[in-house]
């Protein structure tokens, strides 16, 4: 049922998303630069590469970290701004909007809402149900942010792992690179399971 009477408590609270996106993932980018097997990805390419990849200098490591932290942060902030702009522009009802609008017994589908209810909150008998928040379903902020951050870190990890001279390190890097996108998929699924969003909101 796409329209639920009451949304469940959040499986993934927004505080966890911010912690992962703005602390855990940036630390992961720094650790990638310090990982010995990432030397090939951090050192500049040459036309006649040596038989053994030289260790990157501190300056090269710092440049790698700075460049990717700036790129990562820019991508996340742009996603946050775009998501918020779309939320307020579209104004799509959350699955529990009927409960917010009509109270605990509200089970009226959107097809039966009055024009006043659709265009403003004036037609809602329950004025204490966080009505404005109930109009911000599309797109899901949790999903868009975690997918943006996760995809950046996944692609970076895979790119570094692919250039590692060690097969074992490359395989570990490829597996580890799947974790951020896996977390984003988990977050998207939790938003549906909790009744906070419709399927189209998280795709």
JSON list of C-alpha atoms in Angstrom, two decimals:
[
{"chain": "A", "resi": 1, "resn": "UNK", "atom": "CA", "xyz": [0.00, 0.00, 0.00]},
{"chain": "A", "resi": 2, "resn": "UNK", "atom": "CA", "xyz": [1.57, 3.26, -1.13]},
{"chain": "A", "resi": 3, "resn": "UNK", "atom": "CA", "xyz": [-0.49, 5.31, 1.32]},
{"chain": "A", "resi": 4, "resn": "UNK", "atom": "CA", "xyz": [0.11, 4.35, 4.93]},
{"chain": "A", "resi": 5, "resn": "UNK", "atom": "CA", "xyz": [-1.84, 5.56, 7.94]},
{"chain": "A", "resi": 6, "resn": "UNK", "atom": "CA", "xyz": [1.23, 6.11, 10.11]},
{"chain": "A", "resi": 7, "resn": "UNK", "atom": "CA", "xyz": [4.93, 6.14, 9.21]},
{"chain": "A", "resi": 8, "resn": "UNK", "atom": "CA", "xyz": [7.23, 3.93, 11.26]},
{"chain": "A", "resi": 9, "resn": "UNK", "atom": "CA", "xyz": [10.16, 5.35, 13.26]},
{"chain": "A", "resi": 10, "resn": "UNK", "atom": "CA", "xyz": [13.16, 5.99, 11.03]},
{"chain": "A", "resi": 11, "resn": "UNK", "atom": "CA", "xyz": [15.42, 2.97, 10.64]},
{"chain": "A", "resi": 12, "resn": "UNK", "atom": "CA", "xyz": [18.21, 5.28, 9.47]},
{"chain": "A", "resi": 13, "resn": "UNK", "atom": "CA", "xyz": [17.95, 8.69, 11.19]},
{"chain": "A", "resi": 14, "resn": "UNK", "atom": "CA", "xyz": [19.27, 11.74, 9.42]},
{"chain": "A", "resi": 15, "resn": "UNK", "atom": "CA", "xyz": [22.00, 12.08, 12.07]},
{"chain": "A", "resi": 16, "resn": "UNK", "atom": "CA", "xyz": [23.45, 8.74, 10.96]},
{"chain": "A", "resi": 17, "resn": "UNK", "atom": "CA", "xyz": [23.43, 9.88, 7.32]},
{"chain": "A", "resi": 18, "resn": "UNK", "atom": "CA", "xyz": [25.32, 13.08, 8.16]},
{"chain": "A", "resi": 19, "resn": "UNK", "atom": "CA", "xyz": [27.83, 11.11, 10.27]},
{"chain": "A", "resi": 20, "resn": "UNK", "atom": "CA", "xyz": [28.51, 8.69, 7.43]},
{"chain": "A", "resi": 21, "resn": "UNK", "atom": "CA", "xyz": [28.61, 11.29, 4.67]},
{"chain": "A", "resi": 22, "resn": "UNK", "atom": "CA", "xyz": [30.57, 14.08, 6.34]},
{"chain": "A", "resi": 23, "resn": "UNK", "atom": "CA", "xyz": [32.86, 12.12, 8.66]},
{"chain": "A", "resi": 24, "resn": "UNK", "atom": "CA", "xyz": [33.24, 8.45, 7.79]},
{"chain": "A", "resi": 25, "resn": "UNK", "atom": "CA", "xyz": [33.56, 8.80, 4.01]},
{"chain": "A", "resi": 26, "resn": "UNK", "atom": "CA", "xyz": [36.04, 11.72, 4.10]},
{"chain": "A", "resi": 27, "resn": "UNK", "atom": "CA", "xyz": [38.18, 9.72, 6.52]},
{"chain": "A", "resi": 28, "resn": "UNK", "atom": "CA", "xyz": [38.01, 6.83, 4.05]},
{"chain": "A", "resi": 29, "resn": "UNK", "atom": "CA", "xyz": [39.35, 9.10, 1.29]},
{"chain": "A", "resi": 30, "resn": "UNK", "atom": "CA", "xyz": [42.29, 10.05, 3.51]},
{"chain": "A", "resi": 31, "resn": "UNK", "atom": "CA", "xyz": [42.98, 6.40, 4.33]},
{"chain": "A", "resi": 32, "resn": "UNK", "atom": "CA", "xyz": [42.97, 5.50, 0.62]},
{"chain": "A", "resi": 33, "resn": "UNK", "atom": "CA", "xyz": [45.81, 7.99, 0.09]},
{"chain": "A", "resi": 34, "resn": "UNK", "atom": "CA", "xyz": [47.79, 6.41, 2.95]},
{"chain": "A", "resi": 35, "resn": "UNK", "atom": "CA", "xyz": [47.24, 2.83, 1.82]},
{"chain": "A", "resi": 36, "resn": "UNK", "atom": "CA", "xyz": [50.53, 1.46, 0.42]},
{"chain": "A", "resi": 37, "resn": "UNK", "atom": "CA", "xyz": [48.86, -0.37, -2.46]},
{"chain": "A", "resi": 38, "resn": "UNK", "atom": "CA", "xyz": [47.46, 2.94, -3.78]},
{"chain": "A", "resi": 39, "resn": "UNK", "atom": "CA", "xyz": [50.92, 4.22, -4.78]},
{"chain": "A", "resi": 40, "resn": "UNK", "atom": "CA", "xyz": [50.34, 3.59, -8.49]},
{"chain": "A", "resi": 41, "resn": "UNK", "atom": "CA", "xyz": [47.20, 5.72, -8.48]},
{"chain": "A", "resi": 42, "resn": "UNK", "atom": "CA", "xyz": [48.79, 8.59, -6.57]},
{"chain": "A", "resi": 43, "resn": "UNK", "atom": "CA", "xyz": [52.02, 9.00, -8.51]},
{"chain": "A", "resi": 44, "resn": "UNK", "atom": "CA", "xyz": [52.02, 10.82, -11.86]},
{"chain": "A", "resi": 45, "resn": "UNK", "atom": "CA", "xyz": [52.04, 8.62, -14.94]},
{"chain": "A", "resi": 46, "resn": "UNK", "atom": "CA", "xyz": [55.22, 8.57, -17.07]},
{"chain": "A", "resi": 47, "resn": "UNK", "atom": "CA", "xyz": [55.95, 7.40, -20.59]},
{"chain": "A", "resi": 48, "resn": "UNK", "atom": "CA", "xyz": [58.65, 5.01, -19.29]},
{"chain": "A", "resi": 49, "resn": "UNK", "atom": "CA", "xyz": [57.37, 3.74, -15.95]},
{"chain": "A", "resi": 50, "resn": "UNK", "atom": "CA", "xyz": [59.92, 2.10, -13.63]},
{"chain": "A", "resi": 51, "resn": "UNK", "atom": "CA", "xyz": [59.76, -1.60, -12.91]},
{"chain": "A", "resi": 52, "resn": "UNK", "atom": "CA", "xyz": [58.63, -0.83, -9.36]},
{"chain": "A", "resi": 53, "resn": "UNK", "atom": "CA", "xyz": [56.16, 1.94, -8.56]},
{"chain": "A", "resi": 54, "resn": "UNK", "atom": "CA", "xyz": [57.86, 4.55, -6.37]},
{"chain": "A", "resi": 55, "resn": "UNK", "atom": "CA", "xyz": [56.15, 5.51, -3.15]},
{"chain": "A", "resi": 56, "resn": "UNK", "atom": "CA", "xyz": [54.22, 8.79, -3.48]},
{"chain": "A", "resi": 57, "resn": "UNK", "atom": "CA", "xyz": [55.67, 11.80, -1.78]},
{"chain": "A", "resi": 58, "resn": "UNK", "atom": "CA", "xyz": [53.79, 13.54, 1.04]},
{"chain": "A", "resi": 59, "resn": "UNK", "atom": "CA", "xyz": [52.98, 16.33, -1.42]},
{"chain": "A", "resi": 60, "resn": "UNK", "atom": "CA", "xyz": [51.43, 13.87, -3.88]},
{"chain": "A", "resi": 61, "resn": "UNK", "atom": "CA", "xyz": [49.39, 12.27, -1.12]},
{"chain": "A", "resi": 62, "resn": "UNK", "atom": "CA", "xyz": [48.20, 15.69, 0.08]},
{"chain": "A", "resi": 63, "resn": "UNK", "atom": "CA", "xyz": [47.28, 16.70, -3.47]},
{"chain": "A", "resi": 64, "resn": "UNK", "atom": "CA", "xyz": [45.28, 13.49, -3.92]},
{"chain": "A", "resi": 65, "resn": "UNK", "atom": "CA", "xyz": [43.40, 14.02, -0.66]},
{"chain": "A", "resi": 66, "resn": "UNK", "atom": "CA", "xyz": [42.72, 17.71, -1.32]},
{"chain": "A", "resi": 67, "resn": "UNK", "atom": "CA", "xyz": [41.52, 17.13, -4.86]},
{"chain": "A", "resi": 68, "resn": "UNK", "atom": "CA", "xyz": [39.13, 14.36, -3.91]},
{"chain": "A", "resi": 69, "resn": "UNK", "atom": "CA", "xyz": [37.84, 15.98, -0.74]},
{"chain": "A", "resi": 70, "resn": "UNK", "atom": "CA", "xyz": [36.97, 19.08, -2.76]},
{"chain": "A", "resi": 71, "resn": "UNK", "atom": "CA", "xyz": [35.33, 17.00, -5.48]},
{"chain": "A", "resi": 72, "resn": "UNK", "atom": "CA", "xyz": [33.47, 14.86, -2.96]},
{"chain": "A", "resi": 73, "resn": "UNK", "atom": "CA", "xyz": [32.23, 17.79, -0.90]},
{"chain": "A", "resi": 74, "resn": "UNK", "atom": "CA", "xyz": [31.16, 19.74, -3.99]},
{"chain": "A", "resi": 75, "resn": "UNK", "atom": "CA", "xyz": [29.18, 16.76, -5.29]},
{"chain": "A", "resi": 76, "resn": "UNK", "atom": "CA", "xyz": [27.43, 16.21, -1.95]},
{"chain": "A", "resi": 77, "resn": "UNK", "atom": "CA", "xyz": [26.57, 19.88, -1.41]},
{"chain": "A", "resi": 78, "resn": "UNK", "atom": "CA", "xyz": [25.24, 20.19, -4.96]},
{"chain": "A", "resi": 79, "resn": "UNK", "atom": "CA", "xyz": [23.10, 17.11, -4.39]},
{"chain": "A", "resi": 80, "resn": "UNK", "atom": "CA", "xyz": [21.73, 18.53, -1.13]},
{"chain": "A", "resi": 81, "resn": "UNK", "atom": "CA", "xyz": [20.85, 21.84, -2.79]},
{"chain": "A", "resi": 82, "resn": "UNK", "atom": "CA", "xyz": [19.23, 20.17, -5.81]},
{"chain": "A", "resi": 83, "resn": "UNK", "atom": "CA", "xyz": [17.25, 17.75, -3.64]},
{"chain": "A", "resi": 84, "resn": "UNK", "atom": "CA", "xyz": [15.89, 20.50, -1.40]},
{"chain": "A", "resi": 85, "resn": "UNK", "atom": "CA", "xyz": [14.98, 22.65, -4.39]},
{"chain": "A", "resi": 86, "resn": "UNK", "atom": "CA", "xyz": [13.08, 19.76, -6.00]},
{"chain": "A", "resi": 87, "resn": "UNK", "atom": "CA", "xyz": [11.32, 18.92, -2.74]},
{"chain": "A", "resi": 88, "resn": "UNK", "atom": "CA", "xyz": [9.86, 22.41, -2.41]},
{"chain": "A", "resi": 89, "resn": "UNK", "atom": "CA", "xyz": [9.15, 22.77, -6.13]},
{"chain": "A", "resi": 90, "resn": "UNK", "atom": "CA", "xyz": [7.31, 19.43, -6.49]},
{"chain": "A", "resi": 91, "resn": "UNK", "atom": "CA", "xyz": [5.61, 19.35, -3.08]},
{"chain": "A", "resi": 92, "resn": "UNK", "atom": "CA", "xyz": [4.57, 15.71, -3.40]},
{"chain": "A", "resi": 93, "resn": "UNK", "atom": "CA", "xyz": [2.70, 14.10, -0.49]},
{"chain": "A", "resi": 94, "resn": "UNK", "atom": "CA", "xyz": [4.47, 11.62, 1.75]},
{"chain": "A", "resi": 95, "resn": "UNK", "atom": "CA", "xyz": [2.70, 8.26, 2.19]},
{"chain": "A", "resi": 96, "resn": "UNK", "atom": "CA", "xyz": [1.48, 9.31, 5.66]},
{"chain": "A", "resi": 97, "resn": "UNK", "atom": "CA", "xyz": [0.14, 12.71, 4.63]},
{"chain": "A", "resi": 98, "resn": "UNK", "atom": "CA", "xyz": [-3.47, 11.66, 5.29]},
{"chain": "A", "resi": 99, "resn": "UNK", "atom": "CA", "xyz": [-2.55, 10.88, 8.89]},
{"chain": "A", "resi": 100, "resn": "UNK", "atom": "CA", "xyz": [-0.78, 14.22, 9.22]},
{"chain": "A", "resi": 101, "resn": "UNK", "atom": "CA", "xyz": [-3.71, 16.10, 7.69]},
{"chain": "A", "resi": 102, "resn": "UNK", "atom": "CA", "xyz": [-6.79, 14.32, 9.02]},
{"chain": "A", "resi": 103, "resn": "UNK", "atom": "CA", "xyz": [-5.48, 12.91, 12.28]},
{"chain": "A", "resi": 104, "resn": "UNK", "atom": "CA", "xyz": [-5.01, 9.34, 13.54]},
{"chain": "A", "resi": 105, "resn": "UNK", "atom": "CA", "xyz": [-8.07, 8.06, 11.68]},
{"chain": "A", "resi": 106, "resn": "UNK", "atom": "CA", "xyz": [-7.06, 9.64, 8.39]},
{"chain": "A", "resi": 107, "resn": "UNK", "atom": "CA", "xyz": [-7.14, 7.13, 5.55]},
{"chain": "A", "resi": 108, "resn": "UNK", "atom": "CA", "xyz": [-8.38, 9.31, 2.71]},
{"chain": "A", "resi": 109, "resn": "UNK", "atom": "CA", "xyz": [-6.46, 8.73, -0.55]},
{"chain": "A", "resi": 110, "resn": "UNK", "atom": "CA", "xyz": [-5.17, 11.79, -2.45]},
{"chain": "A", "resi": 111, "resn": "UNK", "atom": "CA", "xyz": [-7.83, 11.30, -5.16]},
{"chain": "A", "resi": 112, "resn": "UNK", "atom": "CA", "xyz": [-10.46, 12.37, -2.63]},
{"chain": "A", "resi": 113, "resn": "UNK", "atom": "CA", "xyz": [-8.60, 15.37, -1.20]},
{"chain": "A", "resi": 114, "resn": "UNK", "atom": "CA", "xyz": [-10.29, 18.70, -1.71]},
{"chain": "A", "resi": 115, "resn": "UNK", "atom": "CA", "xyz": [-8.60, 21.40, -3.77]},
{"chain": "A", "resi": 116, "resn": "UNK", "atom": "CA", "xyz": [-8.01, 23.40, -0.59]},
{"chain": "A", "resi": 117, "resn": "UNK", "atom": "CA", "xyz": [-6.21, 20.47, 1.01]},
{"chain": "A", "resi": 118, "resn": "UNK", "atom": "CA", "xyz": [-4.02, 19.93, -2.04]},
{"chain": "A", "resi": 119, "resn": "UNK", "atom": "CA", "xyz": [-3.00, 23.54, -2.58]},
{"chain": "A", "resi": 120, "resn": "UNK", "atom": "CA", "xyz": [-2.57, 24.55, 1.06]},
{"chain": "A", "resi": 121, "resn": "UNK", "atom": "CA", "xyz": [-2.75, 23.25, 4.60]},
{"chain": "A", "resi": 122, "resn": "UNK", "atom": "CA", "xyz": [-5.91, 25.23, 5.34]},
{"chain": "A", "resi": 123, "resn": "UNK", "atom": "CA", "xyz": [-8.15, 22.26, 4.55]},
{"chain": "A", "resi": 124, "resn": "UNK", "atom": "CA", "xyz": [-6.46, 19.95, 7.06]},
{"chain": "A", "resi": 125, "resn": "UNK", "atom": "CA", "xyz": [-8.37, 19.48, 10.33]},
{"chain": "A", "resi": 126, "resn": "UNK", "atom": "CA", "xyz": [-5.17, 18.45, 12.10]},
{"chain": "A", "resi": 127, "resn": "UNK", "atom": "CA", "xyz": [-2.92, 21.51, 12.06]},
{"chain": "A", "resi": 128, "resn": "UNK", "atom": "CA", "xyz": [-0.30, 20.00, 14.37]},
{"chain": "A", "resi": 129, "resn": "UNK", "atom": "CA", "xyz": [0.84, 17.18, 12.12]},
{"chain": "A", "resi": 130, "resn": "UNK", "atom": "CA", "xyz": [3.98, 18.69, 10.54]},
{"chain": "A", "resi": 131, "resn": "UNK", "atom": "CA", "xyz": [2.05, 19.35, 7.35]},
{"chain": "A", "resi": 132, "resn": "UNK", "atom": "CA", "xyz": [4.78, 21.16, 5.44]},
{"chain": "A", "resi": 133, "resn": "UNK", "atom": "CA", "xyz": [7.18, 18.27, 6.04]},
{"chain": "A", "resi": 134, "resn": "UNK", "atom": "CA", "xyz": [4.48, 15.94, 4.75]},
{"chain": "A", "resi": 135, "resn": "UNK", "atom": "CA", "xyz": [4.67, 17.65, 1.35]},
{"chain": "A", "resi": 136, "resn": "UNK", "atom": "CA", "xyz": [8.39, 16.95, 0.82]},
{"chain": "A", "resi": 137, "resn": "UNK", "atom": "CA", "xyz": [8.34, 13.36, -0.37]},
{"chain": "A", "resi": 138, "resn": "UNK", "atom": "CA", "xyz": [10.04, 13.67, -3.76]},
{"chain": "A", "resi": 139, "resn": "UNK", "atom": "CA", "xyz": [12.95, 13.13, -4.00]},
{"chain": "A", "resi": 140, "resn": "UNK", "atom": "CA", "xyz": [14.24, 11.34, -0.92]},
{"chain": "A", "resi": 141, "resn": "UNK", "atom": "CA", "xyz": [17.02, 13.33, 0.72]},
{"chain": "A", "resi": 142, "resn": "UNK", "atom": "CA", "xyz": [18.38, 10.28, 2.55]},
{"chain": "A", "resi": 143, "resn": "UNK", "atom": "CA", "xyz": [18.64, 8.33, -0.70]},
{"chain": "A", "resi": 144, "resn": "UNK", "atom": "CA", "xyz": [20.04, 11.05, -2.94]},
{"chain": "A", "resi": 145, "resn": "UNK", "atom": "CA", "xyz": [22.76, 12.08, -0.49]},
{"chain": "A", "resi": 146, "resn": "UNK", "atom": "CA", "xyz": [23.89, 8.56, 0.40]},
{"chain": "A", "resi": 147, "resn": "UNK", "atom": "CA", "xyz": [23.91, 7.49, -3.25]},
{"chain": "A", "resi": 148, "resn": "UNK", "atom": "CA", "xyz": [25.89, 10.56, -4.30]},
{"chain": "A", "resi": 149, "resn": "UNK", "atom": "CA", "xyz": [28.47, 10.14, -1.54]},
{"chain": "A", "resi": 150, "resn": "UNK", "atom": "CA", "xyz": [28.55, 6.37, -1.83]},
{"chain": "A", "resi": 151, "resn": "UNK", "atom": "CA", "xyz": [28.97, 6.34, -5.61]},
{"chain": "A", "resi": 152, "resn": "UNK", "atom": "CA", "xyz": [31.85, 8.84, -5.42]},
{"chain": "A", "resi": 153, "resn": "UNK", "atom": "CA", "xyz": [33.68, 6.75, -2.83]},
{"chain": "A", "resi": 154, "resn": "UNK", "atom": "CA", "xyz": [32.92, 3.51, -4.66]},
{"chain": "A", "resi": 155, "resn": "UNK", "atom": "CA", "xyz": [34.28, 4.77, -7.98]},
{"chain": "A", "resi": 156, "resn": "UNK", "atom": "CA", "xyz": [37.36, 6.23, -6.29]},
{"chain": "A", "resi": 157, "resn": "UNK", "atom": "CA", "xyz": [38.08, 3.00, -4.41]},
{"chain": "A", "resi": 158, "resn": "UNK", "atom": "CA", "xyz": [37.64, 0.85, -7.52]},
{"chain": "A", "resi": 159, "resn": "UNK", "atom": "CA", "xyz": [39.83, 3.18, -9.61]},
{"chain": "A", "resi": 160, "resn": "UNK", "atom": "CA", "xyz": [42.63, 3.03, -7.06]},
{"chain": "A", "resi": 161, "resn": "UNK", "atom": "CA", "xyz": [42.28, -0.73, -6.58]},
{"chain": "A", "resi": 162, "resn": "UNK", "atom": "CA", "xyz": [42.41, -1.35, -10.34]},
{"chain": "A", "resi": 163, "resn": "UNK", "atom": "CA", "xyz": [45.89, 0.25, -10.51]},
{"chain": "A", "resi": 164, "resn": "UNK", "atom": "CA", "xyz": [47.30, -1.64, -7.57]},
{"chain": "A", "resi": 165, "resn": "UNK", "atom": "CA", "xyz": [50.23, -3.93, -8.49]},
{"chain": "A", "resi": 166, "resn": "UNK", "atom": "CA", "xyz": [49.04, -6.42, -5.87]},
{"chain": "A", "resi": 167, "resn": "UNK", "atom": "CA", "xyz": [46.24, -8.72, -6.99]},
{"chain": "A", "resi": 168, "resn": "UNK", "atom": "CA", "xyz": [45.18, -9.35, -3.41]},
{"chain": "A", "resi": 169, "resn": "UNK", "atom": "CA", "xyz": [45.00, -5.61, -2.64]},
{"chain": "A", "resi": 170, "resn": "UNK", "atom": "CA", "xyz": [43.07, -5.02, -5.85]},
{"chain": "A", "resi": 171, "resn": "UNK", "atom": "CA", "xyz": [40.49, -7.67, -4.96]},
{"chain": "A", "resi": 172, "resn": "UNK", "atom": "CA", "xyz": [40.09, -6.31, -1.43]},
{"chain": "A", "resi": 173, "resn": "UNK", "atom": "CA", "xyz": [39.70, -2.79, -2.82]},
{"chain": "A", "resi": 174, "resn": "UNK", "atom": "CA", "xyz": [37.08, -3.87, -5.32]},
{"chain": "A", "resi": 175, "resn": "UNK", "atom": "CA", "xyz": [35.07, -5.61, -2.61]},
{"chain": "A", "resi": 176, "resn": "UNK", "atom": "CA", "xyz": [35.43, -2.69, -0.19]},
{"chain": "A", "resi": 177, "resn": "UNK", "atom": "CA", "xyz": [34.35, -0.30, -2.92]},
{"chain": "A", "resi": 178, "resn": "UNK", "atom": "CA", "xyz": [30.93, -1.95, -3.08]},
{"chain": "A", "resi": 179, "resn": "UNK", "atom": "CA", "xyz": [30.15, -1.15, 0.57]},
{"chain": "A", "resi": 180, "resn": "UNK", "atom": "CA", "xyz": [29.19, 2.55, 0.15]},
{"chain": "A", "resi": 181, "resn": "UNK", "atom": "CA", "xyz": [26.70, 1.80, -2.63]},
{"chain": "A", "resi": 182, "resn": "UNK", "atom": "CA", "xyz": [25.39, -1.14, -0.62]},
{"chain": "A", "resi": 183, "resn": "UNK", "atom": "CA", "xyz": [24.76, 1.20, 2.30]},
{"chain": "A", "resi": 184, "resn": "UNK", "atom": "CA", "xyz": [22.94, 3.64, 0.01]},
{"chain": "A", "resi": 185, "resn": "UNK", "atom": "CA", "xyz": [20.68, 0.83, -1.21]},
{"chain": "A", "resi": 186, "resn": "UNK", "atom": "CA", "xyz": [19.97, -0.14, 2.39]},
{"chain": "A", "resi": 187, "resn": "UNK", "atom": "CA", "xyz": [19.04, 3.46, 3.23]},
{"chain": "A", "resi": 188, "resn": "UNK", "atom": "CA", "xyz": [16.73, 3.71, 0.20]},
{"chain": "A", "resi": 189, "resn": "UNK", "atom": "CA", "xyz": [15.00, 0.47, 1.14]},
{"chain": "A", "resi": 190, "resn": "UNK", "atom": "CA", "xyz": [14.54, 1.63, 4.72]},
{"chain": "A", "resi": 191, "resn": "UNK", "atom": "CA", "xyz": [12.77, 4.80, 3.55]},
{"chain": "A", "resi": 192, "resn": "UNK", "atom": "CA", "xyz": [10.20, 2.63, 1.75]},
{"chain": "A", "resi": 193, "resn": "UNK", "atom": "CA", "xyz": [9.86, 0.17, 4.60]},
{"chain": "A", "resi": 194, "resn": "UNK", "atom": "CA", "xyz": [9.32, 2.97, 7.13]},
{"chain": "A", "resi": 195, "resn": "UNK", "atom": "CA", "xyz": [6.57, 4.52, 5.02]},
{"chain": "A", "resi": 196, "resn": "UNK", "atom": "CA", "xyz": [8.49, 7.77, 4.60]},
{"chain": "A", "resi": 197, "resn": "UNK", "atom": "CA", "xyz": [8.66, 7.70, 0.80]},
{"chain": "A", "resi": 198, "resn": "UNK", "atom": "CA", "xyz": [7.14, 6.22, -2.33]},
{"chain": "A", "resi": 199, "resn": "UNK", "atom": "CA", "xyz": [9.23, 3.97, -4.64]},
{"chain": "A", "resi": 200, "resn": "UNK", "atom": "CA", "xyz": [9.65, 6.78, -7.18]},
{"chain": "A", "resi": 201, "resn": "UNK", "atom": "CA", "xyz": [11.18, 9.00, -4.49]},
{"chain": "A", "resi": 202, "resn": "UNK", "atom": "CA", "xyz": [14.22, 6.78, -3.97]},
{"chain": "A", "resi": 203, "resn": "UNK", "atom": "CA", "xyz": [14.92, 5.66, -7.56]}
]
